[in-house]
Short mmCIF file of N, CA and C and ligand atoms in Angstrom, two decimals:
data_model
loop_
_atom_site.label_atom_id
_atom_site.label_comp_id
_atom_site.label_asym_id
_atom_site.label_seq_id
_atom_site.Cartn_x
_atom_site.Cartn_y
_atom_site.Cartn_z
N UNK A 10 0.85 -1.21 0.00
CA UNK A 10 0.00 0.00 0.00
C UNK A 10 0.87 1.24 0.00
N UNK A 11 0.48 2.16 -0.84
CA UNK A 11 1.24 3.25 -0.79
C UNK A 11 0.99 4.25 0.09
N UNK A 12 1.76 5.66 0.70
CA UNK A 12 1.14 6.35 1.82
C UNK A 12 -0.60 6.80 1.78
N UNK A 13 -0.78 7.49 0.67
CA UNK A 13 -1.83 8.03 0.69
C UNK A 13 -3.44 7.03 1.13
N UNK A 14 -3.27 5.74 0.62
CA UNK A 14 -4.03 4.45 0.76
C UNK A 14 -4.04 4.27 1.98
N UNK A 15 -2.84 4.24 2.81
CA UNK A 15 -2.74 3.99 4.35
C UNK A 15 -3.44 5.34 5.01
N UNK A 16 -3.38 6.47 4.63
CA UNK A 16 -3.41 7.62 4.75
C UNK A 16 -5.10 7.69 4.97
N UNK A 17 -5.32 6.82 3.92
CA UNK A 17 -7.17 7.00 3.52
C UNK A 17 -7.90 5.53 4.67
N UNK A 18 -7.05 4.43 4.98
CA UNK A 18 -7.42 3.51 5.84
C UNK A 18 -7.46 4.46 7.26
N UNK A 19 -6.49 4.90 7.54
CA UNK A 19 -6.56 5.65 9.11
C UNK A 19 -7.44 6.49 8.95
N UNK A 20 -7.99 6.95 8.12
CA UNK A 20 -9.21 8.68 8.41
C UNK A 20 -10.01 7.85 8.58
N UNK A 21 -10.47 6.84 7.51
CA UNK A 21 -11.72 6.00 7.60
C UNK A 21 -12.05 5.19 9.62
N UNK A 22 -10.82 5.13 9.52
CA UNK A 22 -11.15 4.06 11.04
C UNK A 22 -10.96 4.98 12.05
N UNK A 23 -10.71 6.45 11.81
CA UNK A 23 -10.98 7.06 12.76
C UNK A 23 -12.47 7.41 13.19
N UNK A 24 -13.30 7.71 11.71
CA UNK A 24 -14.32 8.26 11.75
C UNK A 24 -15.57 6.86 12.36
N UNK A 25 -14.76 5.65 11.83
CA UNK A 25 -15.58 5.10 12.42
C UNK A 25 -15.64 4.60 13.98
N UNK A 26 -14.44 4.50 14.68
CA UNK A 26 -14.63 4.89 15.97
C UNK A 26 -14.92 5.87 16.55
N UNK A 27 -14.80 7.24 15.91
CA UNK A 27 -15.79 8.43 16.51
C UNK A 27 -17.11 8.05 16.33
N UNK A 28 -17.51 7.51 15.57
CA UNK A 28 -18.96 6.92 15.38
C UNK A 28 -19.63 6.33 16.83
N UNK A 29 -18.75 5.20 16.65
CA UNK A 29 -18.98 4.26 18.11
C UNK A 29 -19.04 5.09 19.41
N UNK A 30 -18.42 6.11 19.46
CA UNK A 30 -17.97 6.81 20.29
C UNK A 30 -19.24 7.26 20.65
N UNK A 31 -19.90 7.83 19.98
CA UNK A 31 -20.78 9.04 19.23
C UNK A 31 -22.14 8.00 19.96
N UNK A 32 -22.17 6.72 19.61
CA UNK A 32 -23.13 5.89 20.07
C UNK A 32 -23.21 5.39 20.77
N UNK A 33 -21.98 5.06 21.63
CA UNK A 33 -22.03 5.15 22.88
C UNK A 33 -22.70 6.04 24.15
N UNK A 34 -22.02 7.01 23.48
CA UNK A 34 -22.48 8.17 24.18
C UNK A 34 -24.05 8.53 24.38
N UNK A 35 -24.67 7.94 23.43
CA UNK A 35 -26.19 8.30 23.49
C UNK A 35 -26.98 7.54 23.93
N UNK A 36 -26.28 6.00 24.08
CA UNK A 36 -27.14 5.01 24.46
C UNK A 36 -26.85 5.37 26.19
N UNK A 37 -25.89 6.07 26.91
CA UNK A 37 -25.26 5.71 27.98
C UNK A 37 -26.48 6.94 28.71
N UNK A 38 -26.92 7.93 27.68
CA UNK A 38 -28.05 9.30 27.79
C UNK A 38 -29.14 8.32 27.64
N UNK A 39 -29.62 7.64 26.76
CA UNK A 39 -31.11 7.28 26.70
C UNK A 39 -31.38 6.25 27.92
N UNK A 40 -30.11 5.14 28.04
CA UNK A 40 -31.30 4.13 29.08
C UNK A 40 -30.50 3.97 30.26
N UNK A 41 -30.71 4.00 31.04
CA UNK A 41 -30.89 4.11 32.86
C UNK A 41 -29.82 2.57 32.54
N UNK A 42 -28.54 2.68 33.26
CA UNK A 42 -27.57 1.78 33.65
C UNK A 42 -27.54 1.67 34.91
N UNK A 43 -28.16 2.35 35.77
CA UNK A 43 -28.18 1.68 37.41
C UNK A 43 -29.28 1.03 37.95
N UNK A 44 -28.75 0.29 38.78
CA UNK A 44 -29.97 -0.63 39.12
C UNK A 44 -31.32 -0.06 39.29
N UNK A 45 -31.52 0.89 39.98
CA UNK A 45 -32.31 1.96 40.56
C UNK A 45 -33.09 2.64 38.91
N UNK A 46 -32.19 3.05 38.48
CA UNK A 46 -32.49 3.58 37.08
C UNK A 46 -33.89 2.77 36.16
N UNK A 47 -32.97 1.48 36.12
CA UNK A 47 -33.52 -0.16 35.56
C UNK A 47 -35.28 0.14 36.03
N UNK A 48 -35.86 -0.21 37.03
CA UNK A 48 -36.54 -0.07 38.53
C UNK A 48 -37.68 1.22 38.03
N UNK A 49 -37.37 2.28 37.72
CA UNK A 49 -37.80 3.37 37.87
C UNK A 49 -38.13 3.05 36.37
N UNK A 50 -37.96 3.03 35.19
CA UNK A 50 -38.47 2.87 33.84
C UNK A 50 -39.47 2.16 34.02
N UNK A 51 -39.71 0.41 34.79
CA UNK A 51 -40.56 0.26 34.97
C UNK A 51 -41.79 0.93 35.82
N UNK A 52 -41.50 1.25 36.49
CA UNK A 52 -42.32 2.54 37.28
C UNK A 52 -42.52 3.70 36.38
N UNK A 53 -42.37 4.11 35.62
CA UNK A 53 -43.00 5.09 34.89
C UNK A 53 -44.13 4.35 33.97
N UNK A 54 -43.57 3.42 33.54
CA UNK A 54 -44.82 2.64 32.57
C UNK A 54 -45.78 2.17 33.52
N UNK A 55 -45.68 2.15 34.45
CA UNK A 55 -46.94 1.81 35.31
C UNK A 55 -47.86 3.07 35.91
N UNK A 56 -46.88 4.16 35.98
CA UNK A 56 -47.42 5.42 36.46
C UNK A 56 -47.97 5.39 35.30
N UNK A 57 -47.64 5.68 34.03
CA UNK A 57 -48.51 6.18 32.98
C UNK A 57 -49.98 5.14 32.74
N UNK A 58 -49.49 3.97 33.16
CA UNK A 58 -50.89 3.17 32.78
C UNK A 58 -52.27 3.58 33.67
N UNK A 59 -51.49 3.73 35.28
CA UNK A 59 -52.29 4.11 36.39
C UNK A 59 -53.05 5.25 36.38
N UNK A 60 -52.20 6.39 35.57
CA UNK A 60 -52.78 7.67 35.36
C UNK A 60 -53.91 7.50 34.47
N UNK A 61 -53.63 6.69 33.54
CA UNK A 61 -55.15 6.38 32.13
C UNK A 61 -56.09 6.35 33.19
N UNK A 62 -55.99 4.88 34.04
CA UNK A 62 -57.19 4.21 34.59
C UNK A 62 -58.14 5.53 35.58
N UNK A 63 -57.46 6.31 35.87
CA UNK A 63 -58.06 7.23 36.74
C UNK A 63 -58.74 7.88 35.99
N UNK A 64 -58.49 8.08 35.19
CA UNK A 64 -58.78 9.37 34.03
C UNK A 64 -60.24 9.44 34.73
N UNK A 65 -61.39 9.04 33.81
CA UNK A 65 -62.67 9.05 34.36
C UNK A 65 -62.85 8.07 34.85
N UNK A 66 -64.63 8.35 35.05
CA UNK A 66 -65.36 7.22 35.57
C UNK A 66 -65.41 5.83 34.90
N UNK A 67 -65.79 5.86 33.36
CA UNK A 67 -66.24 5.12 32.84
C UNK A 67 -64.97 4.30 32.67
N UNK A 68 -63.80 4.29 32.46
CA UNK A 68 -62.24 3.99 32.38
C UNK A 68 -61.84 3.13 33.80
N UNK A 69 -62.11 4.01 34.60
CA UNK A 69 -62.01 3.66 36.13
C UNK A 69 -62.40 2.45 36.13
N UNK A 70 -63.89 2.22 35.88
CA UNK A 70 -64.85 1.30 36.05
C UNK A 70 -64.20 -0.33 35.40
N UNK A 71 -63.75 0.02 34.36
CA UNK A 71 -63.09 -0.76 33.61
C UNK A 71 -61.84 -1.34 34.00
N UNK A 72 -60.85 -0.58 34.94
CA UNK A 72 -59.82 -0.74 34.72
C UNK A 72 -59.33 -0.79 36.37
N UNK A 73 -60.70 -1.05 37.34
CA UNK A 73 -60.06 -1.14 38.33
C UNK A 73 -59.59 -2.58 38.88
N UNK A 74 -59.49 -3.77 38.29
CA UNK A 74 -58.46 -4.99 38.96
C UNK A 74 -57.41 -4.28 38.17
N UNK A 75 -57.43 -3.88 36.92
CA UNK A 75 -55.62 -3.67 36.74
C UNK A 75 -55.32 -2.35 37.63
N UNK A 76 -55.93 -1.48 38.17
CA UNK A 76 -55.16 -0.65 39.12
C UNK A 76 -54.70 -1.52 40.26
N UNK A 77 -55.60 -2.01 40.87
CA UNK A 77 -55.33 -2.87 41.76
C UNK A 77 -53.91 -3.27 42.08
N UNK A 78 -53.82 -4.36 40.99
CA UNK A 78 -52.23 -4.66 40.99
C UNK A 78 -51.52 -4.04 40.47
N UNK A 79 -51.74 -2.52 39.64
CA UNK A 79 -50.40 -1.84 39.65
C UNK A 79 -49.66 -1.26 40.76
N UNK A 80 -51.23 -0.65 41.57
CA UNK A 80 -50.70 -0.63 42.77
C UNK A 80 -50.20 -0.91 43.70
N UNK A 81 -50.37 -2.02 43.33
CA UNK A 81 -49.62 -3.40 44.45
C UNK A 81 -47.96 -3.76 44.42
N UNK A 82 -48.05 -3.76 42.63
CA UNK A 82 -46.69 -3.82 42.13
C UNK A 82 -46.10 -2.29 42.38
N UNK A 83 -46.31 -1.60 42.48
CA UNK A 83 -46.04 -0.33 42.86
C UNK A 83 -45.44 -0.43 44.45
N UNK A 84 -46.46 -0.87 45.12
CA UNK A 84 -45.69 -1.33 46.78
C UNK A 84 -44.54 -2.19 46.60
N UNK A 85 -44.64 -3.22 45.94
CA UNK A 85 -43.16 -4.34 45.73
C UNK A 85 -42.21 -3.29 45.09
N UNK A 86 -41.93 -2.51 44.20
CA UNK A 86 -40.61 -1.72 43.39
C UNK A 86 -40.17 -0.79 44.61
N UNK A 87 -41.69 -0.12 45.44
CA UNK A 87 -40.94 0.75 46.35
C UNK A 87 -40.01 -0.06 47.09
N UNK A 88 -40.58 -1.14 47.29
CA UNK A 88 -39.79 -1.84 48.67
C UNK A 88 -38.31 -2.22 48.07
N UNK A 89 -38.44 -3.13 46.65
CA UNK A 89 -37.58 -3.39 45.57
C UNK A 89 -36.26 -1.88 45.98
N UNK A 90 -36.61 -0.80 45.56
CA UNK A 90 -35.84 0.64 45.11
C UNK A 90 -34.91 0.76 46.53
N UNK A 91 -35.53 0.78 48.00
CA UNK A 91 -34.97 0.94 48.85
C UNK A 91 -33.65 0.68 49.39
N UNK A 92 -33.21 -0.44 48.91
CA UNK A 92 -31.89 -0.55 49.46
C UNK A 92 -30.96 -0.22 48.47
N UNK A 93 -31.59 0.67 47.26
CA UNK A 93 -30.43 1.11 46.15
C UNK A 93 -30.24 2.53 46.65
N UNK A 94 -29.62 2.89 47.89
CA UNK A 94 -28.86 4.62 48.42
C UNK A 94 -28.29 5.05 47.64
N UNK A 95 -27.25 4.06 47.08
CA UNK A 95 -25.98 4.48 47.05
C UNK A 95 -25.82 4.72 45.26
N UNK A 96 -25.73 5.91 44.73
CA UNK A 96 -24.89 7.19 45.20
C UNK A 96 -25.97 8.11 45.95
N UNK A 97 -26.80 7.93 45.67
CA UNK A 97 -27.88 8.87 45.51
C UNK A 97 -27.74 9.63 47.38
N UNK A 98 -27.87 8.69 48.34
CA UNK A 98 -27.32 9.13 49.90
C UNK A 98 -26.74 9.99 50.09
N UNK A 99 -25.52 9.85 49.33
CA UNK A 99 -24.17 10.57 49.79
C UNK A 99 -24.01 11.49 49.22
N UNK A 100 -24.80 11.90 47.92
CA UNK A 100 -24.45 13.09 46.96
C UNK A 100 -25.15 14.28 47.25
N UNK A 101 -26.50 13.62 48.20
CA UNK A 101 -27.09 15.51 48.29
C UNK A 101 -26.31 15.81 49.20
N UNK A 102 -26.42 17.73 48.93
CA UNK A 102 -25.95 18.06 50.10
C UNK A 102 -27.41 19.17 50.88
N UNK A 103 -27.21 19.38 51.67
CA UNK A 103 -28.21 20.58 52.66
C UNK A 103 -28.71 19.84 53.07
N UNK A 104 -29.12 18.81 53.31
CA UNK A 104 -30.10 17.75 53.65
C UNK A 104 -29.68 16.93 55.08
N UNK A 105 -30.75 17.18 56.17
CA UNK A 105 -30.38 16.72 57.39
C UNK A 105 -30.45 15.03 57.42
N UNK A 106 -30.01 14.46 57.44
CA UNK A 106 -30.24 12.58 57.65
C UNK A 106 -30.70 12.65 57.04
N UNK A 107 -29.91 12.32 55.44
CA UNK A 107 -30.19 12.02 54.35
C UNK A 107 -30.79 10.55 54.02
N UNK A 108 -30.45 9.45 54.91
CA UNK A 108 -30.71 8.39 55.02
C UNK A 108 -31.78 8.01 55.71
N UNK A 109 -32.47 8.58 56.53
CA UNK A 109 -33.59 8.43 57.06
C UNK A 109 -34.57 9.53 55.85
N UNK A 110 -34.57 10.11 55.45
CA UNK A 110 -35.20 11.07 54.23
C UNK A 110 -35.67 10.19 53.05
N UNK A 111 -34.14 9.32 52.58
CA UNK A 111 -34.61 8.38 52.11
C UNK A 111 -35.85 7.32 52.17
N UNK A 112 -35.37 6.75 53.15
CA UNK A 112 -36.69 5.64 53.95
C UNK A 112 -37.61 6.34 53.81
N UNK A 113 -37.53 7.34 54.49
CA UNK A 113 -39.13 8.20 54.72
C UNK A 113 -39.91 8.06 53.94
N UNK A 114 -39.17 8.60 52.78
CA UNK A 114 -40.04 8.71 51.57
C UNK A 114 -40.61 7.58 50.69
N UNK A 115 -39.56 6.33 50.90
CA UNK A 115 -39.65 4.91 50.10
C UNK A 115 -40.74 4.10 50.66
N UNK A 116 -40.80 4.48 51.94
CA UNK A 116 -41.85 3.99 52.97
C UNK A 116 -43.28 4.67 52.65
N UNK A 117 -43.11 5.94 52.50
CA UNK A 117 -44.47 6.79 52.35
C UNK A 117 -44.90 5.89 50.72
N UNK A 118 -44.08 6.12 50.13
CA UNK A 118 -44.53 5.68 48.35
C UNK A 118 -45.39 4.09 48.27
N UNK A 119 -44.41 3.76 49.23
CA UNK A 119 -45.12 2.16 49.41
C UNK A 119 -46.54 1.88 50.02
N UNK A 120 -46.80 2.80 51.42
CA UNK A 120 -47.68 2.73 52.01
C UNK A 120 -48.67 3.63 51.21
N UNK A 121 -48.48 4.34 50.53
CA UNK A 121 -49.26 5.27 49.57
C UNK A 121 -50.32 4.33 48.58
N UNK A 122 -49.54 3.61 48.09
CA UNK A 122 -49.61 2.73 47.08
C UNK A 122 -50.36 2.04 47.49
N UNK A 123 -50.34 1.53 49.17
CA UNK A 123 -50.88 0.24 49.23
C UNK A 123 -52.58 0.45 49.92
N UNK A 124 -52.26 1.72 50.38
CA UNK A 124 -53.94 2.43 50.38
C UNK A 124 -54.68 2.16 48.99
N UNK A 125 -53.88 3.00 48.11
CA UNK A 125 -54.62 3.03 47.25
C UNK A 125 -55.39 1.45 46.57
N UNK A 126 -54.20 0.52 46.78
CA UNK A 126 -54.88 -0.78 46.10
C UNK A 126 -56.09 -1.02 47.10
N UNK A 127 -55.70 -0.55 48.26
CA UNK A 127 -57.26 -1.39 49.33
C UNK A 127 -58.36 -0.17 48.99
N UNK A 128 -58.13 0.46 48.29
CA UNK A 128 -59.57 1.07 48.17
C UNK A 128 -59.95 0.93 46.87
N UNK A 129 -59.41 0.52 45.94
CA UNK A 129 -59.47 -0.10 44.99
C UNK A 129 -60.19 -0.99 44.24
N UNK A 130 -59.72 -1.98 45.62
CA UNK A 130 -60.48 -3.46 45.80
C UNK A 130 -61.87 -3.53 46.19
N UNK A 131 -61.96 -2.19 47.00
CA UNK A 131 -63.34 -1.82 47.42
C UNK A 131 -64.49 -1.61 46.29
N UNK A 132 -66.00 -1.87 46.33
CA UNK A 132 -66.89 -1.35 45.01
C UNK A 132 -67.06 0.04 45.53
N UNK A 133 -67.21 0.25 46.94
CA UNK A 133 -67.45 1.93 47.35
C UNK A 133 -66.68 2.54 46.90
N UNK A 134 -65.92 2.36 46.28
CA UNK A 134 -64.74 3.70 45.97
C UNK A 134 -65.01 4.08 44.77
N UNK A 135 -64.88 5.49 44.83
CA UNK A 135 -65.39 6.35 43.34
C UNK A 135 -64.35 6.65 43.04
N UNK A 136 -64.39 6.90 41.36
CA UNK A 136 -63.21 7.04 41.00
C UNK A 136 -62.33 8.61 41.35
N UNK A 137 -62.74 9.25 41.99
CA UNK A 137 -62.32 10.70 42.65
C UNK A 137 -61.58 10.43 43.53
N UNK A 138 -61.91 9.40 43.93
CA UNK A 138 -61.03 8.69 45.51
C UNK A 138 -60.57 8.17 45.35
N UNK A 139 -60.40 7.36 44.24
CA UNK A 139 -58.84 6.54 43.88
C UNK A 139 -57.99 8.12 42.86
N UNK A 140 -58.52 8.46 42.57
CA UNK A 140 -57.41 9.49 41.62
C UNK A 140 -57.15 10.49 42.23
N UNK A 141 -57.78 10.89 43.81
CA UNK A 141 -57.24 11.56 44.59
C UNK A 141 -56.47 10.56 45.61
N UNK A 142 -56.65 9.10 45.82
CA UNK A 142 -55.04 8.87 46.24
C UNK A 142 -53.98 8.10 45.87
N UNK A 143 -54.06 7.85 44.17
CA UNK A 143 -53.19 7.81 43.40
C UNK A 143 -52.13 9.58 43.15
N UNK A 144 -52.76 10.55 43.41
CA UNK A 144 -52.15 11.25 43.32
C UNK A 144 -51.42 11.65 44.75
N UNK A 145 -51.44 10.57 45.98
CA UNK A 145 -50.89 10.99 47.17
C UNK A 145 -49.62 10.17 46.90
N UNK A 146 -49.35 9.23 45.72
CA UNK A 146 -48.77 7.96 45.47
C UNK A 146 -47.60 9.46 44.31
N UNK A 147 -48.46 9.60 43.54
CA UNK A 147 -47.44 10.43 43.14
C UNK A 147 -46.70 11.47 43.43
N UNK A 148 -47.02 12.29 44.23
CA UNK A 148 -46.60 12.66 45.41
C UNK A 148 -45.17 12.55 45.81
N UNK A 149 -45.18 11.35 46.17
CA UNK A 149 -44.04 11.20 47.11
C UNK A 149 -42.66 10.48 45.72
N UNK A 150 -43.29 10.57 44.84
CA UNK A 150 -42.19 10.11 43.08
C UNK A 150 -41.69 11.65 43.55
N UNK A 151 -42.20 12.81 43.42
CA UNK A 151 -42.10 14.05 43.38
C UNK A 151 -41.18 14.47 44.45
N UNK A 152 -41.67 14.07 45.75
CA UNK A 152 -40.71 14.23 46.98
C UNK A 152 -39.30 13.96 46.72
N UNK A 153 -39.30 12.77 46.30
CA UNK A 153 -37.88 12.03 46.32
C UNK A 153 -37.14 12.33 45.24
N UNK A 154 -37.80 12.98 44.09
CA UNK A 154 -36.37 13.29 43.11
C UNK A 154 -36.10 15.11 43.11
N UNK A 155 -36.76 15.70 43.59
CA UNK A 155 -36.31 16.68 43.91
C UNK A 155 -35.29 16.95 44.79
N UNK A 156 -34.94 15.91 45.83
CA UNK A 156 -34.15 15.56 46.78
C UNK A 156 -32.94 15.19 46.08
N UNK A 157 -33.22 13.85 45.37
CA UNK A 157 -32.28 12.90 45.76
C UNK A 157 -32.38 13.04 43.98
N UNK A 158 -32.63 12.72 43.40
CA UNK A 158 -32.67 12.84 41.84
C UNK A 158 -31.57 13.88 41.07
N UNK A 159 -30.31 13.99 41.13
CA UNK A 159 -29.93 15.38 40.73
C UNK A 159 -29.29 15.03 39.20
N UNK A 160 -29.59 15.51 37.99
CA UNK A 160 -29.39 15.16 36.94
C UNK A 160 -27.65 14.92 36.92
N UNK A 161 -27.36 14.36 36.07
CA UNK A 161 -25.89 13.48 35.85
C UNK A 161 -24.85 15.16 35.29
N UNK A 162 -25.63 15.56 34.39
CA UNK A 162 -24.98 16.41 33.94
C UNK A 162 -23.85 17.80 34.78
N UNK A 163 -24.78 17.51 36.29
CA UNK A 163 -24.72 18.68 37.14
C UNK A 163 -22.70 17.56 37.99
N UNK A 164 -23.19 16.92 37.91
CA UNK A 164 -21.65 16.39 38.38
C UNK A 164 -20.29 16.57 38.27
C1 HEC B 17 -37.20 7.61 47.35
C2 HEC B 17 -36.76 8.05 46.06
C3 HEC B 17 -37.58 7.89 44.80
C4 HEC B 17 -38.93 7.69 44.66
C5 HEC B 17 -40.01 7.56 45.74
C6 HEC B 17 -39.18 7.64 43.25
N1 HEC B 17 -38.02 7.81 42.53
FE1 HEC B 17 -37.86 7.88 40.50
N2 HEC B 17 -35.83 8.13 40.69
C7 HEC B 17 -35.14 8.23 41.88
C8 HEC B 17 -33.72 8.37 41.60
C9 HEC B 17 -32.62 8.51 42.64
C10 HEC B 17 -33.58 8.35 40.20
C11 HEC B 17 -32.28 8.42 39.38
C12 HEC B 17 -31.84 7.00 39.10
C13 HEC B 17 -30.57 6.92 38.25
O1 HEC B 17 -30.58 7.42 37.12
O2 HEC B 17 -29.59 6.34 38.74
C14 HEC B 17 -34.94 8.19 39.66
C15 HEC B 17 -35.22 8.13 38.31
C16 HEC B 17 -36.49 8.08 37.78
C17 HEC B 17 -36.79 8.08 36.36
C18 HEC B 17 -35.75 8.14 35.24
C19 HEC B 17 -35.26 6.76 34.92
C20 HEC B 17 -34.13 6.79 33.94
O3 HEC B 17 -32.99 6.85 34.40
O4 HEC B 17 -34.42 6.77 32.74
C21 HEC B 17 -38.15 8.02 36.23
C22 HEC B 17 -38.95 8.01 34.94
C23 HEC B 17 -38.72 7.96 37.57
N3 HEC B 17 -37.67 8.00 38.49
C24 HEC B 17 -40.07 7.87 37.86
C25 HEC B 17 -40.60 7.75 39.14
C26 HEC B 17 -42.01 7.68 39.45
C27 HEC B 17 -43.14 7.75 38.43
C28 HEC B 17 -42.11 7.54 40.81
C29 HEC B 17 -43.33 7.40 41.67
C30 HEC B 17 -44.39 6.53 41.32
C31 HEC B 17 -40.76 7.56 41.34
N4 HEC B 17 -39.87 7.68 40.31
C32 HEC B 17 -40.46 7.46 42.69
C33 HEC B 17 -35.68 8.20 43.13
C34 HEC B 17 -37.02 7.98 43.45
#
């Protein structure tokens, strides 16, 4: 091979490891690599399903055994999420017993949750009263990443 040929092999294999590079980089932005991360994707697809079922009445009506057990499964991930602190513990700062803040809140989400499935299960419950305490459930999603949630970028 003469220089220029070698010349044209190295640009090429540069560009294509900047590529990789390039795609790396975006896959490492789009999907959640910590355990906790993992955990919480499923929890959003369930928040979003949970949010439909509330919507109205007629939806409600329809869709209350699957609230039921989202809610339920909602109590298992909180409990699931809890023993993943770490980094998340140690990185806020201003925060008095950061580790009990934690719990607090993992505990509230769970017990939140698990109201909501027992009223759920109930026929007395209107759908105002499950979508007013599905929203005590969301709530405490809200509590905890304002806290403890601090985007990657800020590091
Ligand atoms: C006690 C704390 C806590 C609670 C409660 C909590 N989260 Fe999170 N959540 C986190 C932390 C910490 C992260 C960042 C995880 C990471 O990226 O490592 C996170 C990340 C997320 C993400 C982004 C996942 C990703 O990386 O793509 C979503 C979506 C999410 N949470 C939804 C929810 C919803 C919905 C609820 C309530 C139903 C909830 N979370 C409750 C702490 C919590």
């Amino acid at each position: 091979m003469n220089r220029k040929w070698i010349g044209l092999a190295a640009t090429s294999l540069l560009v294509a490891a900047c590529g990789l590079v390039a795609a790396q980089d975006k896959k490492e932005h789009d999907e959640p690599e910590t355990p906790l991360g993992k955990i919480m994707e499923k929890v959003q697809k369930l928040n979003g399903d949970m949010t439909r079922y509330v919507r109205n009445a007629a939806q409600y009506k329809k869709s209350q055994k699957d609230l039921e057990k989202a809610a339920l499964e909602f109590a298992k991930l909180a409990k699931e999420s809890k023993k993943f602190t770490d980094p998340y513990v140690k990185n806020v700062k201003d925060v008095k017993e950061p580790q009990k803040k934690w719990d607090d809140i993992m505990d509230a989400w769970e017990k939140t949750s698990k109201d909501l499935a027992a009223a759920v299960a109930k026929d007395s419950t209107t759908q105002k009263e499950a979508k007013e305490l599905f929203q005590k459930v969301k709530n405490t999603c809200a509590d905890c990443h304002t806290v403890f949630r601090v985007e990657k970028e800020a590091f």
